[in-house]
mmCIF file with all atom_site columns, C-alpha atoms and ligand atoms in Angstrom:
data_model
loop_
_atom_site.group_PDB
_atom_site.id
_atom_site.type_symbol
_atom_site.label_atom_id
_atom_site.label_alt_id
_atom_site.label_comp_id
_atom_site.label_asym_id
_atom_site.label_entity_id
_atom_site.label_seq_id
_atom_site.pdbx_PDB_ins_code
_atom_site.Cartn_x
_atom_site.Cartn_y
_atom_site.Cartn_z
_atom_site.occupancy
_atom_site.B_iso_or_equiv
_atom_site.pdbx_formal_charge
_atom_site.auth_seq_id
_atom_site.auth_comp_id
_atom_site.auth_asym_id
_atom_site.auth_atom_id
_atom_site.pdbx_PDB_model_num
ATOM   1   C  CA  . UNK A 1 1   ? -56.596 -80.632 -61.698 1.00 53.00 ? 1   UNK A CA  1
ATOM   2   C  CA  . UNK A 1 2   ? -58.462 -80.590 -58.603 1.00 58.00 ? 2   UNK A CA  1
ATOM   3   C  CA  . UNK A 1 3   ? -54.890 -79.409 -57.028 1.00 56.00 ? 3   UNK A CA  1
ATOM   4   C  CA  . UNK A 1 4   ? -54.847 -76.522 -59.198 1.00 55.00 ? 4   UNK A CA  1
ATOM   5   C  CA  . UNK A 1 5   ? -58.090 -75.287 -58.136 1.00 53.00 ? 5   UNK A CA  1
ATOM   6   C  CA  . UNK A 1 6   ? -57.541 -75.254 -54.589 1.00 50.00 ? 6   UNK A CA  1
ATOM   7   C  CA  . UNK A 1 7   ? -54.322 -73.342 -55.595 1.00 50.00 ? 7   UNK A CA  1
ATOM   8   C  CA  . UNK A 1 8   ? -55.541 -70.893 -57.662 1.00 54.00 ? 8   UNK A CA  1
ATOM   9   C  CA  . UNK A 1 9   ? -58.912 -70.243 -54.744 1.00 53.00 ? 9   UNK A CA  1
ATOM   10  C  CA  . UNK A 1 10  ? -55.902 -69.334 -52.346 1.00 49.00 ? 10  UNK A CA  1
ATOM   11  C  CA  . UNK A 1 11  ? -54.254 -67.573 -54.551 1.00 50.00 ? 11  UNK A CA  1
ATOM   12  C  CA  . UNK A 1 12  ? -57.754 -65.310 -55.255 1.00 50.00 ? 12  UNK A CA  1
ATOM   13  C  CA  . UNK A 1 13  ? -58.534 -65.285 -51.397 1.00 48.00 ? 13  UNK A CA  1
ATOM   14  C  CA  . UNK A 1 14  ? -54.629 -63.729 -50.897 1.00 46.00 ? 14  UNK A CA  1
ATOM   15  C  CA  . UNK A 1 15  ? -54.921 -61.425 -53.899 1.00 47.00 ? 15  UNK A CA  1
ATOM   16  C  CA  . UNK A 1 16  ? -58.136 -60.379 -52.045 1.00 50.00 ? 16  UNK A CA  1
ATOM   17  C  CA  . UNK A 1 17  ? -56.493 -59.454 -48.650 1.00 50.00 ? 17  UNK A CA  1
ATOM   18  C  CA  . UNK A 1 18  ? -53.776 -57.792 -50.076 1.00 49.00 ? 18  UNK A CA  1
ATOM   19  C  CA  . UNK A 1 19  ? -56.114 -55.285 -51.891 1.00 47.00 ? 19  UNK A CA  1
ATOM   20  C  CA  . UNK A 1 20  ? -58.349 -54.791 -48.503 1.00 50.00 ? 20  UNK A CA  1
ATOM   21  C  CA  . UNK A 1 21  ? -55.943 -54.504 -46.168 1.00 48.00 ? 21  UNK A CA  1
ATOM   22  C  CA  . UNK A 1 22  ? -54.968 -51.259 -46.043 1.00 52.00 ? 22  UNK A CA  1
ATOM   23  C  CA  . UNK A 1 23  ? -58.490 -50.046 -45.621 1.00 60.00 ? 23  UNK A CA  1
ATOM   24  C  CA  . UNK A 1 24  ? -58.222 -52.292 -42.156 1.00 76.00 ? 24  UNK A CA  1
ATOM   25  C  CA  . UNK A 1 25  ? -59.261 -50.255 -39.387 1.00 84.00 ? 25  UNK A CA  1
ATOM   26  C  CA  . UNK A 1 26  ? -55.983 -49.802 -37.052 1.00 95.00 ? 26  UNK A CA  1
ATOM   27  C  CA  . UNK A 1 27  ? -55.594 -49.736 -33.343 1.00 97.00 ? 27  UNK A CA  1
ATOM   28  C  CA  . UNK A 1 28  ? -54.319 -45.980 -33.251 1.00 98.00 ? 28  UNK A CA  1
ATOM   29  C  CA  . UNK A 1 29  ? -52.765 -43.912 -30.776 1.00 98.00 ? 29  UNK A CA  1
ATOM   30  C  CA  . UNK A 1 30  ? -52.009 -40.196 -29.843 1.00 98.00 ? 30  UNK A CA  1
ATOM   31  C  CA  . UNK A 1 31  ? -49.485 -38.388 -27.255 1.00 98.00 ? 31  UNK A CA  1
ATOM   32  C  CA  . UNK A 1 32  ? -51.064 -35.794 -24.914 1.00 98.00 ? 32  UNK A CA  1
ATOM   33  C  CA  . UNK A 1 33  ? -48.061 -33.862 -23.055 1.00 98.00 ? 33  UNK A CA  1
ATOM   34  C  CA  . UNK A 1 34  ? -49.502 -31.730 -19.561 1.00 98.00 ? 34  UNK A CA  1
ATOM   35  C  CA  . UNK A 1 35  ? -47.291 -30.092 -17.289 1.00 98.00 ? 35  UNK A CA  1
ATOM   36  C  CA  . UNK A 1 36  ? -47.261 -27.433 -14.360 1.00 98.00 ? 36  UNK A CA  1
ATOM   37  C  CA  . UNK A 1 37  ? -49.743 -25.036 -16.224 1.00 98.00 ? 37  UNK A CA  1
ATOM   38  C  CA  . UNK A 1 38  ? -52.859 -25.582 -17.729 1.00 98.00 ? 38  UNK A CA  1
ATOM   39  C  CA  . UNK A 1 39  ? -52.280 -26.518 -21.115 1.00 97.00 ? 39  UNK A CA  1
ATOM   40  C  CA  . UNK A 1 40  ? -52.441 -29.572 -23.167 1.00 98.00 ? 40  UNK A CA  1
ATOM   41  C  CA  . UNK A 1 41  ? -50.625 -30.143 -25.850 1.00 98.00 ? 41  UNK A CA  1
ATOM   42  C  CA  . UNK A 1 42  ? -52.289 -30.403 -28.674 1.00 98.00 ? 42  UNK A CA  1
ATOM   43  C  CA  . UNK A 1 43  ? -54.757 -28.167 -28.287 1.00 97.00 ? 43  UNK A CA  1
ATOM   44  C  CA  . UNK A 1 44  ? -56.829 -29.556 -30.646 1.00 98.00 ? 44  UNK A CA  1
ATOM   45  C  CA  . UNK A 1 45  ? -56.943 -33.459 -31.809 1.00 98.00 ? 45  UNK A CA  1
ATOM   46  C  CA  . UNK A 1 46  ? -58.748 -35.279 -34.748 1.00 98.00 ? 46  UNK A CA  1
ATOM   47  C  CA  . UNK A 1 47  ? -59.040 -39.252 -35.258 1.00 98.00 ? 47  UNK A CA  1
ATOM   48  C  CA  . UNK A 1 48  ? -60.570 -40.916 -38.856 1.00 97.00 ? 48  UNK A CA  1
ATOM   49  C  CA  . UNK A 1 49  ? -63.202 -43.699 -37.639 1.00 96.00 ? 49  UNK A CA  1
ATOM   50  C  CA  . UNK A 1 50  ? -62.423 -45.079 -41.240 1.00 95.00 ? 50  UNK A CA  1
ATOM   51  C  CA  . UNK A 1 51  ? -58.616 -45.397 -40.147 1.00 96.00 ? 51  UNK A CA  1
ATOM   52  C  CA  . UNK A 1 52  ? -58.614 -46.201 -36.316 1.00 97.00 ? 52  UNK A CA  1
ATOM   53  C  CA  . UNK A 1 53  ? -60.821 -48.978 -34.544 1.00 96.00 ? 53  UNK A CA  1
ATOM   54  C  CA  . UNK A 1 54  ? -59.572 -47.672 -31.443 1.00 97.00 ? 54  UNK A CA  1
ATOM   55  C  CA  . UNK A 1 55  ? -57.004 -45.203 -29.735 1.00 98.00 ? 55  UNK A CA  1
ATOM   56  C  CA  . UNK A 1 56  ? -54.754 -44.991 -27.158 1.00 98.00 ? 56  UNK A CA  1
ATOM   57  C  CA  . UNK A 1 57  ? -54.263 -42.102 -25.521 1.00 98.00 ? 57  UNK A CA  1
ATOM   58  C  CA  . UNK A 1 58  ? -50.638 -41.736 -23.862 1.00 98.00 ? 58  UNK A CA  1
ATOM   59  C  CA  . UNK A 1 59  ? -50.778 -39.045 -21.155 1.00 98.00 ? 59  UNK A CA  1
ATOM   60  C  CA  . UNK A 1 60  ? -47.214 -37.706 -20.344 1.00 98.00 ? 60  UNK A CA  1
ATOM   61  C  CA  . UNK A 1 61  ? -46.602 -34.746 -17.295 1.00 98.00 ? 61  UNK A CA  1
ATOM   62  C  CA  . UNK A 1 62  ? -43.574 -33.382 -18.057 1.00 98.00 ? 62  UNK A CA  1
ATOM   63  C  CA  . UNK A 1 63  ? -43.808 -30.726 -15.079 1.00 98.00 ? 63  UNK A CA  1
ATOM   64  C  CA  . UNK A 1 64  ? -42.440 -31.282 -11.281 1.00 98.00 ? 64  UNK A CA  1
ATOM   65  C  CA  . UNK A 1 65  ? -45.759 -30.566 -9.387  1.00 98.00 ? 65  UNK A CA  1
ATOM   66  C  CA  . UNK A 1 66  ? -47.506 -33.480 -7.311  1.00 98.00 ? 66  UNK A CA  1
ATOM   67  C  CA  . UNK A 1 67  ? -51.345 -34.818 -8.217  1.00 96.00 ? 67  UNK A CA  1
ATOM   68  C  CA  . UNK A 1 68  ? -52.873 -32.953 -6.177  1.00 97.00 ? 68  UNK A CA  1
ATOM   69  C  CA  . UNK A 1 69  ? -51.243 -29.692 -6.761  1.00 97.00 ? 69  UNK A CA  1
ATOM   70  C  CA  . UNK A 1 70  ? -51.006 -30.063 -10.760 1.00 98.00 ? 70  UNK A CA  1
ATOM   71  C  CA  . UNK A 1 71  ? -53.278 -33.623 -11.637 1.00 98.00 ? 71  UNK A CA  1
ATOM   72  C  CA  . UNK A 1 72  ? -54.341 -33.707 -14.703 1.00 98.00 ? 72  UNK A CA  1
ATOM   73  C  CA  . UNK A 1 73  ? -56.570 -36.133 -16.653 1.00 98.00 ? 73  UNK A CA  1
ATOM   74  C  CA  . UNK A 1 74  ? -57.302 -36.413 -20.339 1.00 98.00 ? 74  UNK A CA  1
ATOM   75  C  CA  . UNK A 1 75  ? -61.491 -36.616 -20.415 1.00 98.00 ? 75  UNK A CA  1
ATOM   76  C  CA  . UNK A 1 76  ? -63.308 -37.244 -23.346 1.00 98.00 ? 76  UNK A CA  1
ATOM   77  C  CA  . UNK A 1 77  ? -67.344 -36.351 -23.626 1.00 98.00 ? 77  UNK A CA  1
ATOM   78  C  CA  . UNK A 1 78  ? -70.128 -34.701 -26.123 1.00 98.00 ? 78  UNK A CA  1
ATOM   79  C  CA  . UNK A 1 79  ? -68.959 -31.192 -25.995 1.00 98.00 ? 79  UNK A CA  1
ATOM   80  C  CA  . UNK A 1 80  ? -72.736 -30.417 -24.822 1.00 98.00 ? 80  UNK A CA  1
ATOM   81  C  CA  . UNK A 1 81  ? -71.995 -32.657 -21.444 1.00 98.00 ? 81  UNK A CA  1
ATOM   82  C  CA  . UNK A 1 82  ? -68.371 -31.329 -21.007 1.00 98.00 ? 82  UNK A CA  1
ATOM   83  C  CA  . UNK A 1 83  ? -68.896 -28.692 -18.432 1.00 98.00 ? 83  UNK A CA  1
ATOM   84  C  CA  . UNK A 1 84  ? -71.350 -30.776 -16.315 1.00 98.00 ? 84  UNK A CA  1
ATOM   85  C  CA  . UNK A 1 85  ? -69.253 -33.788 -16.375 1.00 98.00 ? 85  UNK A CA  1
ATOM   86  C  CA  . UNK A 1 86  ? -66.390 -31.600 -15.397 1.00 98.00 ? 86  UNK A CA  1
ATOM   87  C  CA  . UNK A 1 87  ? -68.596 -30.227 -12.122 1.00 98.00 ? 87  UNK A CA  1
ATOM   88  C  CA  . UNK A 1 88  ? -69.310 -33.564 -11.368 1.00 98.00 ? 88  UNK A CA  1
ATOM   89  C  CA  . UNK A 1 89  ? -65.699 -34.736 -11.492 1.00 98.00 ? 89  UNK A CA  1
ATOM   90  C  CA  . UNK A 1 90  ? -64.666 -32.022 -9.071  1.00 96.00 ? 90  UNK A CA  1
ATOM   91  C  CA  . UNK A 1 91  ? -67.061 -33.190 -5.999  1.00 96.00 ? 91  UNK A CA  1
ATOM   92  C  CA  . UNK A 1 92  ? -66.320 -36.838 -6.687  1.00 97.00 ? 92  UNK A CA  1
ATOM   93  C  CA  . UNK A 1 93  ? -62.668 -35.720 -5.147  1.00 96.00 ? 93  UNK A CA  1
ATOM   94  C  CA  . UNK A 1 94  ? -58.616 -36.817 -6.277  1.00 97.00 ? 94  UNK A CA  1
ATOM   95  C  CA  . UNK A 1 95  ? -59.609 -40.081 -4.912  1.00 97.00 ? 95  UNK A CA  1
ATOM   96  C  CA  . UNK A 1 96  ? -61.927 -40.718 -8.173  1.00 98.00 ? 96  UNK A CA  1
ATOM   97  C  CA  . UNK A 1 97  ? -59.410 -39.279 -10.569 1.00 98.00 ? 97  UNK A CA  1
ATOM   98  C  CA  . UNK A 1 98  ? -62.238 -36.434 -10.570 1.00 98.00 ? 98  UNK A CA  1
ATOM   99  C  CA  . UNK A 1 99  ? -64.543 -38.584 -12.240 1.00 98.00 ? 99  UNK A CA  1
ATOM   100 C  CA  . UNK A 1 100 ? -68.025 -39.340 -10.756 1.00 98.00 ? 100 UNK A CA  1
ATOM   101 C  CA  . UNK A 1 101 ? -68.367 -43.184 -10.441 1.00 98.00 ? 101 UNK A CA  1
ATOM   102 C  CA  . UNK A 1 102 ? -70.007 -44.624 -13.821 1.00 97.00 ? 102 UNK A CA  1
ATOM   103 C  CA  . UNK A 1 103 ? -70.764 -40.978 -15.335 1.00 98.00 ? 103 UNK A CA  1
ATOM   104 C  CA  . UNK A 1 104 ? -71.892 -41.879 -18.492 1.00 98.00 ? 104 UNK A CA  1
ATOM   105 C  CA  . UNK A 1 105 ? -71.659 -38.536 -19.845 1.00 98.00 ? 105 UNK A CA  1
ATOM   106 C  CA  . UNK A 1 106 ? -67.821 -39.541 -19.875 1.00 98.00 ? 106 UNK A CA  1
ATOM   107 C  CA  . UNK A 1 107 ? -67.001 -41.289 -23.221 1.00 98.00 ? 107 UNK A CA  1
ATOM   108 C  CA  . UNK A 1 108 ? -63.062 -42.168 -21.926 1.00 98.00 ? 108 UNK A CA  1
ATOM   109 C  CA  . UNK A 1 109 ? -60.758 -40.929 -19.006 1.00 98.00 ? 109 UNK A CA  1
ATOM   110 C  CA  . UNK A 1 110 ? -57.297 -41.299 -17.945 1.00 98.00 ? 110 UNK A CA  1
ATOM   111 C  CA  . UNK A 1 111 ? -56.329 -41.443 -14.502 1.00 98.00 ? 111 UNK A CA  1
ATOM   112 C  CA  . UNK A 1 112 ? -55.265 -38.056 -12.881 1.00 98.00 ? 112 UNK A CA  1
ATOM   113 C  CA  . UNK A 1 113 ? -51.430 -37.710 -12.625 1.00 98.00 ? 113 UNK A CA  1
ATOM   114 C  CA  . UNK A 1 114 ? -48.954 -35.378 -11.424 1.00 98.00 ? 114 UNK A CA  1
ATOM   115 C  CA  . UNK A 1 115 ? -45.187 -34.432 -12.336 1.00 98.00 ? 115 UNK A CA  1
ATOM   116 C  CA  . UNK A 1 116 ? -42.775 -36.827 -13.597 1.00 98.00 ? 116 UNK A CA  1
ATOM   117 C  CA  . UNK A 1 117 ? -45.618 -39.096 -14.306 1.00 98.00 ? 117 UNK A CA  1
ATOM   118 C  CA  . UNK A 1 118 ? -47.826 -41.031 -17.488 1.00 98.00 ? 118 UNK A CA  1
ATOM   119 C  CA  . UNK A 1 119 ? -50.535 -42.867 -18.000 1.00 98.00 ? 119 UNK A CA  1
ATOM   120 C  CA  . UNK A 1 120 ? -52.593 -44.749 -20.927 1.00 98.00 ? 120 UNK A CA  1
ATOM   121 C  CA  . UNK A 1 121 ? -55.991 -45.365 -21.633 1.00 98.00 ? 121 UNK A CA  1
ATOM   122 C  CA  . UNK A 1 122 ? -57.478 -47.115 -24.716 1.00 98.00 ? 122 UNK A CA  1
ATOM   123 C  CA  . UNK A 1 123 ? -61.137 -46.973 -25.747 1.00 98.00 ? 123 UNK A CA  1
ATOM   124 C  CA  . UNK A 1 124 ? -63.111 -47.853 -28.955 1.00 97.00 ? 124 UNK A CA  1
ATOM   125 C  CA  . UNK A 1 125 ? -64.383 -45.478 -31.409 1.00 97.00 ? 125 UNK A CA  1
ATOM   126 C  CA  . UNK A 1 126 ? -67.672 -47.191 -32.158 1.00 95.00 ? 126 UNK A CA  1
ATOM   127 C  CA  . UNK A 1 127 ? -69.939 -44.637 -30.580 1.00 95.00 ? 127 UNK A CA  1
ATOM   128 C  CA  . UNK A 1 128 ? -68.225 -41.260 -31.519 1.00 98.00 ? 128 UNK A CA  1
ATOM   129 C  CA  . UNK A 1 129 ? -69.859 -40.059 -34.468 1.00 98.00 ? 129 UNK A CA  1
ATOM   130 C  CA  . UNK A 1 130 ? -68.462 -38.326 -37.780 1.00 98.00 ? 130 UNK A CA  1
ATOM   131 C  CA  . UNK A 1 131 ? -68.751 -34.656 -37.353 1.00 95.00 ? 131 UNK A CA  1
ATOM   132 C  CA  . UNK A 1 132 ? -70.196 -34.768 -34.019 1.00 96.00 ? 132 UNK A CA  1
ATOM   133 C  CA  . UNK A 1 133 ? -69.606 -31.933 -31.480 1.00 98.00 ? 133 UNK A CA  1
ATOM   134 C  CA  . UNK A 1 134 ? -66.971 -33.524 -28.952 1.00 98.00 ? 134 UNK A CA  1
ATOM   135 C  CA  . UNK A 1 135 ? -63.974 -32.167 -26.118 1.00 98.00 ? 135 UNK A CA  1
ATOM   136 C  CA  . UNK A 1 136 ? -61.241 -33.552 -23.839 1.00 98.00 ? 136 UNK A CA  1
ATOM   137 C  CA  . UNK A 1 137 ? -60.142 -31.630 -21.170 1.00 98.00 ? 137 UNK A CA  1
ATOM   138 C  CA  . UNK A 1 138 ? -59.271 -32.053 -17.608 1.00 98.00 ? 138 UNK A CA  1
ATOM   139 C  CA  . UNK A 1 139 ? -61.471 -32.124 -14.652 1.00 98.00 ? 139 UNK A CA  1
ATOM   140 C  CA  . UNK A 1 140 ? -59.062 -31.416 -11.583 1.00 98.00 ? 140 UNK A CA  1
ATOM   141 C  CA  . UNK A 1 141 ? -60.542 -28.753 -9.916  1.00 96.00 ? 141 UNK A CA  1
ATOM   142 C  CA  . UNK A 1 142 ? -60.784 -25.595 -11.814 1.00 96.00 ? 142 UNK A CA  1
ATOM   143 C  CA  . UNK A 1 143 ? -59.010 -26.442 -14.554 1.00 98.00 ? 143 UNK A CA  1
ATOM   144 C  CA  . UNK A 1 144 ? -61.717 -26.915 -16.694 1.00 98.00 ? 144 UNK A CA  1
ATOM   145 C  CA  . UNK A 1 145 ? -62.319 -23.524 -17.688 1.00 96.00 ? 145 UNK A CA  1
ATOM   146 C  CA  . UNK A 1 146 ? -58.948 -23.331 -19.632 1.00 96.00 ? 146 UNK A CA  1
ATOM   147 C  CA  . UNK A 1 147 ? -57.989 -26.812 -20.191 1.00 98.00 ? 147 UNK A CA  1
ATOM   148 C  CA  . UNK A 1 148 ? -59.881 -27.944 -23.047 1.00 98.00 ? 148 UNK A CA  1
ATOM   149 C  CA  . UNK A 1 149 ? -59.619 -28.575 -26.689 1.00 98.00 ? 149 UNK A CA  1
ATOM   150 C  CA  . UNK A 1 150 ? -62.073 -29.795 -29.362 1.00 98.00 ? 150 UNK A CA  1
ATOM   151 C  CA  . UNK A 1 151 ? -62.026 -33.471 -30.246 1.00 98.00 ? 151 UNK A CA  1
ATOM   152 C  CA  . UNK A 1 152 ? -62.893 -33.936 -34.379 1.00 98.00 ? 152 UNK A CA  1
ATOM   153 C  CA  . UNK A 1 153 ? -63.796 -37.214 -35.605 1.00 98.00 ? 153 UNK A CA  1
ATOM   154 C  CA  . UNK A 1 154 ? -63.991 -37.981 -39.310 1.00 97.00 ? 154 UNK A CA  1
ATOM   155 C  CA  . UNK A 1 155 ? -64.870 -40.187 -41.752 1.00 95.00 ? 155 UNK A CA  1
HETATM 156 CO CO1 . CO  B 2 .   ? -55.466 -30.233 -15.320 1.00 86.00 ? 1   CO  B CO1 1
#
């Protein structure tokens, strides 16, 4: 008797994470492709908080020009702090991946690479809020002005 109870809790506690688990938050992840112009691709990117804990951004440079000719980065900030973050990046130099040291205007970065190149970067989603106002783009020098998307988060 007392055997059948311990079964039958188990049973419950499976029947229980069977029925949850799909609304599991999931380690996510996105490809961002850069070359030897000033695009990204996408140009514009959305993540569910509700779906993804976290989320990896691959960075792929599928152009031919060195770092510091054609470096890009994948930056994420409040849309609000973009451009200043972005200034900031460019007179902290190539050797800080155009990133001033501990910037905390800068949600998530990759490193800066060139042609032939990839990178990854993972980073929690705890503090991006649903429907707030948020952009990646790239802060090797002057490429800010055209190499930037909006970054959506949802529910
Ligand atoms: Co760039």
């Amino acid at each position: 008797m007392k055997y059948f109870i311990v079964v039958k809790s188990l049973f419950v506690v499976c029947v229980y994470f069977l029925s949850t688990s799909t609304t599991f938050a999931q380690e996510c992840t996105m490809e961002v492709t850069v070359g030897d112009n000033l695009n990204f691709i996408p140009t514009e990117m959305s993540v569910s908080k509700s779906e993804c804990s976290s989320l990896t951004i691959n960075l792929e440079h599928n152009g031919v020009l060195p770092r510091n000719g054609m470096g890009h980065n994948w930056v994420l900030s409040l849309t609000s702090d973009a451009q200043a973050a972005a200034q900031s990046g460019w007179q902290a130099g190539l050797d800080n991946q155009y990133i001033r040291p501990g910037d905390e205007r800068v949600i998530a970065t990759t490193d800066i690479i060139g042609g032939g190149e990839s990178t990854s970067m993972t980073f929690s989603l705890n503090s991006l809020e649903v429907g707030g106002e948020y952009t990646y783009f790239c802060s090797f020098v002057g490429h800010f002005g055209v190499m930037q998307g909006s970054f959506i988060v949802n529910d």
